[in-house]
Amino acid sequence: MNYRILAAALTFFTACLCPAAARAATLLAEAPPKTARLNEVVKFGVIGGYHFNASAPQVCGARPAFDVSAGGLKCQFTSGGGQAVVLNICDDKNTSCMTEEFTIMVAGRAAAPAAAAAAAQAQEKSPMEGFLLNVPAQALKQARREKKLLFIDFFGEWCPPCRVMEESVLNRPEFLAASRGMVRVSLDVDRALAREWVSKFRVSGYPTFLVADAGLHEIGRWMGSGSLEAFSLWVKEQETWKNQPIAEAKNAAAKLDAAGKLRVAKYYLDAKNWSEARAALEGLKTRYAAYLDASAQLRIAESSAAAGLPAMYKEYIERFDGRDGQNAESGVMDWIGDLYKLEPAAAKPYIEGLDVLAGRIEKSGDAIKEGYIAADVFSQLSGVLDDAGLHEQAAAYAGRSADAYAALAGKAGSAGLAKGFRMSQAKSLMGAGRYEDAAAVYAALAESFPGEYPFHRSYANALLKLKKYPEALKEATLAANLSYGDIKLNVLLTKARIEMAQNDKAAAVRTLRDAMAGADLPGDSELPTHGAYQGLKDYLKEVEAAD
């Protein structure tokens, strides 16, 4: 390490030229790696008593560090070869600042040409009726030629609500009629060809349905599943905005009519820009607008740890939970969980009334427009309660969600059209702690559709919970051989966990290192590939430290 004392250049510091012997060998929490992969994100922290200097540059090869805070920062290396890292660190008394300089050798395969990448991923399912599949350039060209909007379906094969939408909404005549003026394209987010648009539109959850014009300007987006009626209505609404992308609407929000302002406010809420959402809602007199404003107010108060937050929760829960005969709003479920984490006693009556609230939301016109069905309400309540630490109640609602999804699967008409509901049923069974029941559902799916990796992957996770390690390893291996992209990294992480459960440390290390060596890391550090890769790195460190 090379240290430079910078105190003389900083007039507000008292110079402290401490003897080298008194200084730690490194001020970093861990010794920096000697090597890294191309596009890899490397995290650095500091030892106690020191912090990264926010006023000085933090250099990571050809790029500055990002996500810089007092205790940590990240570097991403987008060029190969030796990359010089220069990190500026000060002691917490601000008496001296020092620089750590070192070199990391960056190696990794260059991105394959588009044609080669496409050929490498040629094996895939057939597109849905009326859809293109994994050909964004072709879809964009068609939209420009035909002067149509783009309807983009960002999905994952492993994602239960994605499958539900494919099998019960996107294949239905009502939806196809609503979207007939659009070029429809589905993008598998685990395939490299999807990365450019996932990055451009900052897609962060699945499914995400996005409508854009032929200039790739966003018109609107819908996140999650939804009923056929509600979703088809939303698609039709996007046609009315086709000449005003959301970016333009945001800039002209003050001049928009009530519907336009509501559209902008909902966009800001989805983006967690609470103050901007409130500004867009100003002057709107509807109850639904008041509910959205309350949602923004609560998040602002939450972020500032406002003293009156519990009272605000109680006021808004009772105002929007439907007790007055008006629409019950779905966000009330989250508010009750948030209140419980602050003041359990204050939340107790609302917790005890969740069954009544669930019934109101199921019948609420606003919730129906948002796409809620009974199974979704039970599932959300399970998640809220689990997050609040009420695990027994959470398991009970997960069980009710599983029963509701099972009923929907029974009405689907065929096993092929019920896959999404069965995946949702099994996921809820896992949440209820009914691992044997979940394993049985996954086993049936894996047997009926042996070429689809999601069922082997999920079956492996259920078997791991049941401590049936040899069977779990078999399923995880099958899933790894069938999967690709980001999800393959997650599957291999599961495989390594199973191997460690079998006390086979050497196999787990080999699996993790092979997975990391084969990862294709994108230049955009926000893409989920980096999170999956970091998970492998973290678990490898844990495994190597194990006895």
Tab-separated table of C-alpha atoms in Angstrom, residues 14-360:
chain	number	residue	atom	x	y	z
A	14	THR	CA	-4.438	19.834	11.832
A	15	ALA	CA	-1.524	17.952	10.308
A	16	CYS	CA	-0.803	14.665	12.009
A	17	LEU	CA	2.238	12.885	10.625
A	18	CYS	CA	1.801	9.728	12.632
A	19	PRO	CA	4.633	7.197	12.634
A	20	ALA	CA	4.140	4.449	10.082
A	21	ALA	CA	4.338	1.866	12.840
A	22	ALA	CA	1.255	3.339	14.508
A	23	ARG	CA	-0.800	2.990	11.372
A	24	ALA	CA	-2.673	-0.140	10.326
A	25	ALA	CA	-1.266	-2.049	7.368
A	26	THR	CA	-4.361	-0.946	5.497
A	27	LEU	CA	-7.203	1.403	6.330
A	28	LEU	CA	-9.555	-0.746	4.277
A	29	ALA	CA	-11.831	-3.144	6.130
A	30	GLU	CA	-10.490	-5.949	3.954
A	31	ALA	CA	-7.446	-6.295	1.760
A	32	PRO	CA	-8.352	-5.355	-1.816
A	33	PRO	CA	-8.548	-8.125	-4.398
A	34	LYS	CA	-5.607	-8.619	-6.714
A	35	THR	CA	-7.876	-9.475	-9.671
A	36	ALA	CA	-11.392	-8.708	-10.884
A	37	ARG	CA	-13.650	-9.595	-13.799
A	38	LEU	CA	-14.455	-7.184	-16.605
A	39	ASN	CA	-17.418	-5.006	-15.490
A	40	GLU	CA	-17.267	-6.481	-11.986
A	41	VAL	CA	-18.423	-4.285	-9.091
A	42	VAL	CA	-16.066	-4.395	-6.095
A	43	LYS	CA	-17.110	-3.014	-2.700
A	44	PHE	CA	-14.663	-1.333	-0.305
A	45	GLY	CA	-15.097	-0.372	3.336
A	46	VAL	CA	-12.860	1.264	5.961
A	47	ILE	CA	-11.761	0.251	9.436
A	48	GLY	CA	-13.201	1.890	12.527
A	49	GLY	CA	-12.197	5.467	13.166
A	50	TYR	CA	-11.866	6.354	9.469
A	51	HIS	CA	-14.128	7.382	6.600
A	52	PHE	CA	-13.940	7.923	2.867
A	53	ASN	CA	-13.311	11.572	2.048
A	54	ALA	CA	-16.345	12.844	0.144
A	55	SER	CA	-14.466	15.998	-0.872
A	56	ALA	CA	-11.662	14.144	-2.639
A	57	PRO	CA	-11.782	12.005	-5.789
A	58	GLN	CA	-12.136	8.244	-5.426
A	59	VAL	CA	-10.641	6.739	-8.567
A	60	CYS	CA	-11.323	3.233	-9.882
A	61	GLY	CA	-9.277	2.802	-13.025
A	62	ALA	CA	-10.945	4.764	-15.811
A	63	ARG	CA	-14.038	5.628	-13.758
A	64	PRO	CA	-14.841	7.292	-10.440
A	65	ALA	CA	-16.231	5.281	-7.560
A	66	PHE	CA	-19.999	5.306	-7.033
A	67	ASP	CA	-22.424	4.853	-4.125
A	68	VAL	CA	-19.840	6.674	-2.008
A	69	SER	CA	-20.645	7.053	1.683
A	70	ALA	CA	-18.522	7.587	4.774
A	71	GLY	CA	-18.202	3.858	5.361
A	72	GLY	CA	-18.152	2.383	1.884
A	73	LEU	CA	-17.990	2.790	-1.865
A	74	LYS	CA	-18.106	0.719	-5.026
A	75	CYS	CA	-15.781	0.444	-8.014
A	76	GLN	CA	-16.672	-0.975	-11.407
A	77	PHE	CA	-13.939	-1.916	-13.841
A	78	THR	CA	-14.996	-1.549	-17.462
A	79	SER	CA	-11.510	-1.873	-18.993
A	80	GLY	CA	-9.091	-4.796	-18.923
A	81	GLY	CA	-5.504	-4.922	-17.700
A	82	GLY	CA	-3.990	-3.231	-14.681
A	83	GLN	CA	-6.428	-0.700	-13.201
A	84	ALA	CA	-5.066	1.871	-10.739
A	85	VAL	CA	-7.275	2.464	-7.698
A	86	VAL	CA	-6.817	5.616	-5.612
A	87	LEU	CA	-8.986	5.885	-2.489
A	88	ASN	CA	-8.876	8.926	-0.208
A	89	ILE	CA	-9.529	8.244	3.467
A	90	CYS	CA	-9.620	10.541	6.521
A	91	ASP	CA	-9.669	9.804	10.232
A	92	ASP	CA	-12.955	10.596	11.966
A	93	LYS	CA	-11.380	13.482	13.918
A	94	ASN	CA	-10.455	15.074	10.584
A	95	THR	CA	-6.860	15.570	11.655
A	96	SER	CA	-5.322	13.831	8.658
A	97	CYS	CA	-6.221	12.269	5.327
A	98	MET	CA	-4.387	9.493	3.558
A	99	THR	CA	-4.503	7.818	0.179
A	100	GLU	CA	-4.463	4.109	-0.516
A	101	GLU	CA	-3.172	3.249	-3.969
A	102	PHE	CA	-3.074	-0.204	-5.511
A	103	THR	CA	-3.581	-1.949	-8.817
A	104	ILE	CA	-6.207	-4.557	-9.688
A	105	MET	CA	-5.672	-6.766	-12.720
A	106	VAL	CA	-8.939	-6.932	-14.649
A	107	ALA	CA	-9.582	-9.820	-16.998
A	108	GLY	CA	-12.672	-11.184	-18.680
A	109	ARG	CA	-14.139	-12.137	-21.978
A	110	ALA	CA	-15.284	-9.363	-24.264
A	111	ALA	CA	-18.958	-9.210	-25.106
A	112	ALA	CA	-19.860	-11.549	-27.957
A	113	PRO	CA	-21.059	-10.005	-31.212
A	114	ALA	CA	-24.808	-9.684	-31.369
A	115	ALA	CA	-25.182	-12.503	-33.881
A	116	ALA	CA	-23.071	-14.890	-31.817
A	117	ALA	CA	-24.945	-13.953	-28.650
A	118	ALA	CA	-28.258	-14.579	-30.378
A	119	ALA	CA	-27.085	-17.943	-31.673
A	120	ALA	CA	-25.844	-18.944	-28.224
A	121	GLN	CA	-29.323	-18.333	-26.848
A	122	ALA	CA	-31.318	-19.727	-29.752
A	123	GLN	CA	-33.096	-22.421	-27.759
A	124	GLU	CA	-36.203	-20.802	-26.313
A	125	LYS	CA	-39.947	-21.241	-26.168
A	126	SER	CA	-42.278	-20.214	-28.974
A	127	PRO	CA	-43.682	-16.673	-28.852
A	128	MET	CA	-47.239	-16.095	-27.690
A	129	GLU	CA	-49.878	-15.429	-30.308
A	130	GLY	CA	-49.551	-11.863	-31.548
A	131	PHE	CA	-46.147	-11.355	-29.903
A	132	LEU	CA	-42.554	-11.193	-31.037
A	133	LEU	CA	-40.074	-12.843	-28.660
A	134	ASN	CA	-36.601	-11.594	-27.710
A	135	VAL	CA	-36.132	-9.505	-30.850
A	136	PRO	CA	-36.202	-5.892	-29.621
A	137	ALA	CA	-34.520	-4.468	-32.720
A	138	GLN	CA	-37.061	-6.155	-34.992
A	139	ALA	CA	-39.952	-4.937	-32.843
A	140	LEU	CA	-38.656	-1.360	-32.886
A	141	LYS	CA	-38.162	-1.445	-36.643
A	142	GLN	CA	-41.724	-2.710	-37.119
A	143	ALA	CA	-43.162	-0.056	-34.802
A	144	ARG	CA	-41.404	2.675	-36.764
A	145	ARG	CA	-42.454	1.264	-40.101
A	146	GLU	CA	-46.099	0.857	-39.062
A	147	LYS	CA	-46.170	4.014	-36.900
A	148	LYS	CA	-47.394	2.059	-33.872
A	149	LEU	CA	-46.706	2.018	-30.161
A	150	LEU	CA	-44.605	-0.726	-28.593
A	151	PHE	CA	-46.070	-3.005	-25.928
A	152	ILE	CA	-43.099	-4.539	-24.091
A	153	ASP	CA	-43.517	-7.521	-21.771
A	154	PHE	CA	-40.473	-7.865	-19.464
A	155	PHE	CA	-40.748	-11.338	-17.954
A	156	GLY	CA	-38.791	-14.119	-16.276
A	157	GLU	CA	-39.546	-17.796	-16.794
A	158	TRP	CA	-39.135	-18.304	-13.026
A	159	CYS	CA	-41.632	-15.558	-12.126
A	160	PRO	CA	-45.092	-16.845	-11.055
A	161	PRO	CA	-47.062	-13.649	-11.832
A	162	CYS	CA	-45.351	-13.472	-15.240
A	163	ARG	CA	-46.682	-16.938	-16.011
A	164	VAL	CA	-50.117	-16.037	-14.667
A	165	MET	CA	-50.294	-13.064	-17.022
A	166	GLU	CA	-49.149	-15.134	-19.998
A	167	GLU	CA	-51.708	-17.850	-19.347
A	168	SER	CA	-54.747	-15.832	-18.284
A	169	VAL	CA	-54.417	-12.304	-19.732
A	170	LEU	CA	-51.926	-11.848	-22.576
A	171	ASN	CA	-53.426	-14.733	-24.555
A	172	ARG	CA	-57.014	-13.549	-24.278
A	173	PRO	CA	-59.030	-11.901	-27.076
A	174	GLU	CA	-59.931	-8.938	-24.852
A	175	PHE	CA	-56.272	-8.023	-24.341
A	176	LEU	CA	-55.341	-8.671	-27.975
A	177	ALA	CA	-58.140	-6.361	-29.069
A	178	ALA	CA	-57.081	-3.640	-26.616
A	179	SER	CA	-53.491	-3.784	-27.910
A	180	ARG	CA	-54.185	-4.254	-31.591
A	181	GLY	CA	-52.648	-0.852	-32.389
A	182	MET	CA	-49.334	-1.864	-30.819
A	183	VAL	CA	-46.349	-4.009	-31.751
A	184	ARG	CA	-46.151	-6.553	-28.938
A	185	VAL	CA	-42.791	-7.997	-27.888
A	186	SER	CA	-41.838	-10.197	-24.952
A	187	LEU	CA	-38.326	-9.936	-23.503
A	188	ASP	CA	-36.901	-12.666	-21.278
A	189	VAL	CA	-34.917	-10.613	-18.764
A	190	ASP	CA	-32.387	-13.406	-18.244
A	191	ARG	CA	-31.254	-13.203	-21.851
A	192	ALA	CA	-28.542	-10.764	-22.912
A	193	LEU	CA	-30.688	-9.327	-25.710
A	194	ALA	CA	-33.036	-7.841	-23.106
A	195	ARG	CA	-30.341	-5.910	-21.252
A	196	GLU	CA	-30.366	-2.743	-23.344
A	197	TRP	CA	-34.068	-2.060	-22.783
A	198	VAL	CA	-34.050	-3.265	-19.163
A	199	SER	CA	-31.284	-0.713	-18.586
A	200	LYS	CA	-32.880	2.076	-20.612
A	201	PHE	CA	-36.250	1.822	-18.882
A	202	ARG	CA	-34.783	0.994	-15.426
A	203	VAL	CA	-36.957	-2.082	-15.046
A	204	SER	CA	-36.616	-3.402	-11.502
A	205	GLY	CA	-39.431	-5.897	-10.941
A	206	TYR	CA	-41.266	-8.534	-12.932
A	207	PRO	CA	-43.483	-8.678	-14.725
A	208	THR	CA	-43.242	-5.108	-15.979
A	209	PHE	CA	-45.392	-4.129	-18.945
A	210	LEU	CA	-44.284	-0.964	-20.674
A	211	VAL	CA	-45.829	1.012	-23.510
A	212	ALA	CA	-43.447	3.224	-25.493
A	213	ASP	CA	-43.540	5.124	-28.756
A	214	ALA	CA	-41.321	4.328	-31.728
A	215	GLY	CA	-38.712	6.733	-30.367
A	216	LEU	CA	-38.497	4.572	-27.209
A	217	HIS	CA	-40.121	7.284	-25.097
A	218	GLU	CA	-42.101	5.750	-22.268
A	219	ILE	CA	-45.869	6.266	-22.299
A	220	GLY	CA	-46.731	4.197	-19.231
A	221	ARG	CA	-45.935	1.057	-17.266
A	222	TRP	CA	-47.773	-1.549	-15.221
A	223	MET	CA	-45.866	-3.588	-12.649
A	224	GLY	CA	-47.095	-6.967	-11.418
A	225	SER	CA	-50.052	-9.072	-12.391
A	226	GLY	CA	-53.618	-7.887	-12.899
A	227	SER	CA	-57.067	-9.018	-13.852
A	228	LEU	CA	-57.963	-9.277	-17.530
A	229	GLU	CA	-60.534	-6.481	-17.298
A	230	ALA	CA	-58.322	-4.029	-15.402
A	231	PHE	CA	-55.248	-4.693	-17.494
A	232	SER	CA	-57.062	-4.404	-20.826
A	233	LEU	CA	-58.548	-1.091	-19.697
A	234	TRP	CA	-55.078	0.190	-18.772
A	235	VAL	CA	-53.719	-0.785	-22.202
A	236	LYS	CA	-56.508	1.150	-23.918
A	237	GLU	CA	-55.730	4.192	-21.764
A	238	GLN	CA	-52.142	4.211	-22.994
A	239	GLU	CA	-53.381	4.798	-26.535
A	240	THR	CA	-54.905	8.066	-25.369
A	241	TRP	CA	-51.471	9.275	-24.237
A	242	LYS	CA	-49.556	8.157	-27.314
A	243	ASN	CA	-48.674	11.718	-28.344
A	244	GLN	CA	-47.501	12.712	-24.862
A	245	PRO	CA	-44.754	10.515	-23.393
A	246	ILE	CA	-44.526	10.591	-19.624
A	247	ALA	CA	-41.382	12.769	-19.697
A	248	GLU	CA	-43.290	15.482	-21.568
A	249	ALA	CA	-46.283	15.096	-19.264
A	250	LYS	CA	-44.064	15.607	-16.218
A	251	ASN	CA	-42.718	18.861	-17.632
A	252	ALA	CA	-46.221	20.127	-18.393
A	253	ALA	CA	-47.952	18.760	-15.287
A	254	ALA	CA	-49.301	22.126	-14.119
A	255	LYS	CA	-51.201	22.555	-17.400
A	256	LEU	CA	-52.708	19.059	-17.563
A	257	ASP	CA	-56.291	18.090	-16.860
A	258	ALA	CA	-57.183	15.962	-13.823
A	259	ALA	CA	-56.538	12.652	-15.602
A	260	GLY	CA	-53.164	13.862	-16.838
A	261	LYS	CA	-52.121	15.051	-13.384
A	262	LEU	CA	-53.177	11.749	-11.853
A	263	ARG	CA	-51.106	9.895	-14.432
A	264	VAL	CA	-48.020	11.962	-13.575
A	265	ALA	CA	-48.580	11.559	-9.839
A	266	LYS	CA	-48.792	7.774	-10.117
A	267	TYR	CA	-45.577	7.760	-12.135
A	268	TYR	CA	-43.820	9.719	-9.382
A	269	LEU	CA	-45.217	7.406	-6.712
A	270	ASP	CA	-43.896	4.351	-8.562
A	271	ALA	CA	-40.517	6.113	-8.768
A	272	LYS	CA	-40.689	6.961	-5.016
A	273	ASN	CA	-40.483	10.679	-5.730
A	274	TRP	CA	-42.924	11.553	-2.979
A	275	SER	CA	-42.739	15.368	-3.010
A	276	GLU	CA	-43.142	15.512	-6.793
A	277	ALA	CA	-46.166	13.221	-6.535
A	278	ARG	CA	-47.790	15.519	-3.995
A	279	ALA	CA	-47.167	18.535	-6.218
A	280	ALA	CA	-48.841	16.787	-9.169
A	281	LEU	CA	-51.861	15.881	-7.014
A	282	GLU	CA	-52.381	19.429	-5.761
A	283	GLY	CA	-55.842	20.696	-6.568
A	284	LEU	CA	-57.346	17.257	-7.343
A	285	LYS	CA	-60.482	16.720	-5.280
A	286	THR	CA	-61.252	13.011	-5.734
A	287	ARG	CA	-61.021	10.538	-2.882
A	288	TYR	CA	-58.526	8.432	-4.834
A	289	ALA	CA	-56.267	11.465	-5.286
A	290	ALA	CA	-56.501	12.092	-1.532
A	291	TYR	CA	-55.463	8.479	-0.924
A	292	LEU	CA	-52.428	8.826	-3.197
A	293	ASP	CA	-51.509	12.067	-1.439
A	294	ALA	CA	-51.770	10.309	1.923
A	295	SER	CA	-49.440	7.599	0.631
A	296	ALA	CA	-46.851	10.211	-0.317
A	297	GLN	CA	-47.256	12.092	2.984
A	298	LEU	CA	-46.646	8.919	4.976
A	299	ARG	CA	-43.485	8.060	3.052
A	300	ILE	CA	-42.130	11.580	3.529
A	301	ALA	CA	-42.862	11.430	7.264
A	302	GLU	CA	-41.340	7.961	7.454
A	303	SER	CA	-38.103	9.093	5.816
A	304	SER	CA	-37.758	11.969	8.298
A	305	ALA	CA	-38.763	9.864	11.333
A	306	ALA	CA	-41.522	12.349	12.138
A	307	ALA	CA	-42.729	12.194	15.741
A	308	GLY	CA	-46.393	12.140	14.740
A	309	LEU	CA	-46.076	9.220	12.309
A	310	PRO	CA	-48.110	6.647	14.325
A	311	ALA	CA	-51.000	9.106	14.613
A	312	MET	CA	-50.809	9.745	10.860
A	313	TYR	CA	-50.995	6.022	10.163
A	314	LYS	CA	-54.063	5.636	12.378
A	315	GLU	CA	-55.803	8.608	10.747
A	316	TYR	CA	-55.207	7.398	7.206
A	317	ILE	CA	-55.930	3.732	7.946
A	318	GLU	CA	-59.374	4.666	9.265
A	319	ARG	CA	-59.973	7.148	6.455
A	320	PHE	CA	-59.199	4.706	3.643
A	321	ASP	CA	-59.975	1.206	4.977
A	322	GLY	CA	-63.547	1.280	3.663
A	323	ARG	CA	-65.301	1.424	7.044
A	324	ASP	CA	-67.338	4.364	5.699
A	325	GLY	CA	-68.706	2.285	2.835
A	326	GLN	CA	-66.382	3.804	0.244
A	327	ASN	CA	-63.583	1.998	-1.578
A	328	ALA	CA	-61.012	0.299	0.646
A	329	GLU	CA	-57.533	1.110	-0.659
A	330	SER	CA	-54.858	-1.565	-1.057
A	331	GLY	CA	-52.103	0.537	0.540
A	332	VAL	CA	-53.878	0.303	3.900
A	333	MET	CA	-52.487	-3.225	4.256
A	334	ASP	CA	-48.938	-1.878	4.193
A	335	TRP	CA	-49.795	0.979	6.549
A	336	ILE	CA	-51.071	-1.451	9.183
A	337	GLY	CA	-47.839	-3.416	9.039
A	338	ASP	CA	-45.782	-0.236	9.246
A	339	LEU	CA	-47.788	0.972	12.254
A	340	TYR	CA	-47.283	-2.371	13.996
A	341	LYS	CA	-43.513	-2.017	13.677
A	342	LEU	CA	-43.761	1.402	15.390
A	343	GLU	CA	-46.471	0.784	17.997
A	344	PRO	CA	-47.796	-2.799	18.189
A	345	ALA	CA	-50.544	-1.889	20.654
A	346	ALA	CA	-51.870	0.860	18.381
A	347	ALA	CA	-51.962	-1.547	15.417
A	348	LYS	CA	-53.623	-4.422	17.314
A	349	PRO	CA	-57.249	-3.557	16.471
A	350	TYR	CA	-56.387	-3.224	12.792
A	351	ILE	CA	-54.504	-6.535	12.819
A	352	GLU	CA	-57.546	-8.189	14.380
A	353	GLY	CA	-59.725	-6.702	11.634
A	354	LEU	CA	-57.649	-7.869	8.653
A	355	ASP	CA	-60.245	-10.418	7.526
A	356	VAL	CA	-62.838	-7.667	7.241
A	357	LEU	CA	-60.339	-5.417	5.442
A	358	ALA	CA	-59.455	-8.203	3.000
A	359	GLY	CA	-63.123	-8.601	2.100
A	360	ARG	CA	-63.496	-4.868	1.527
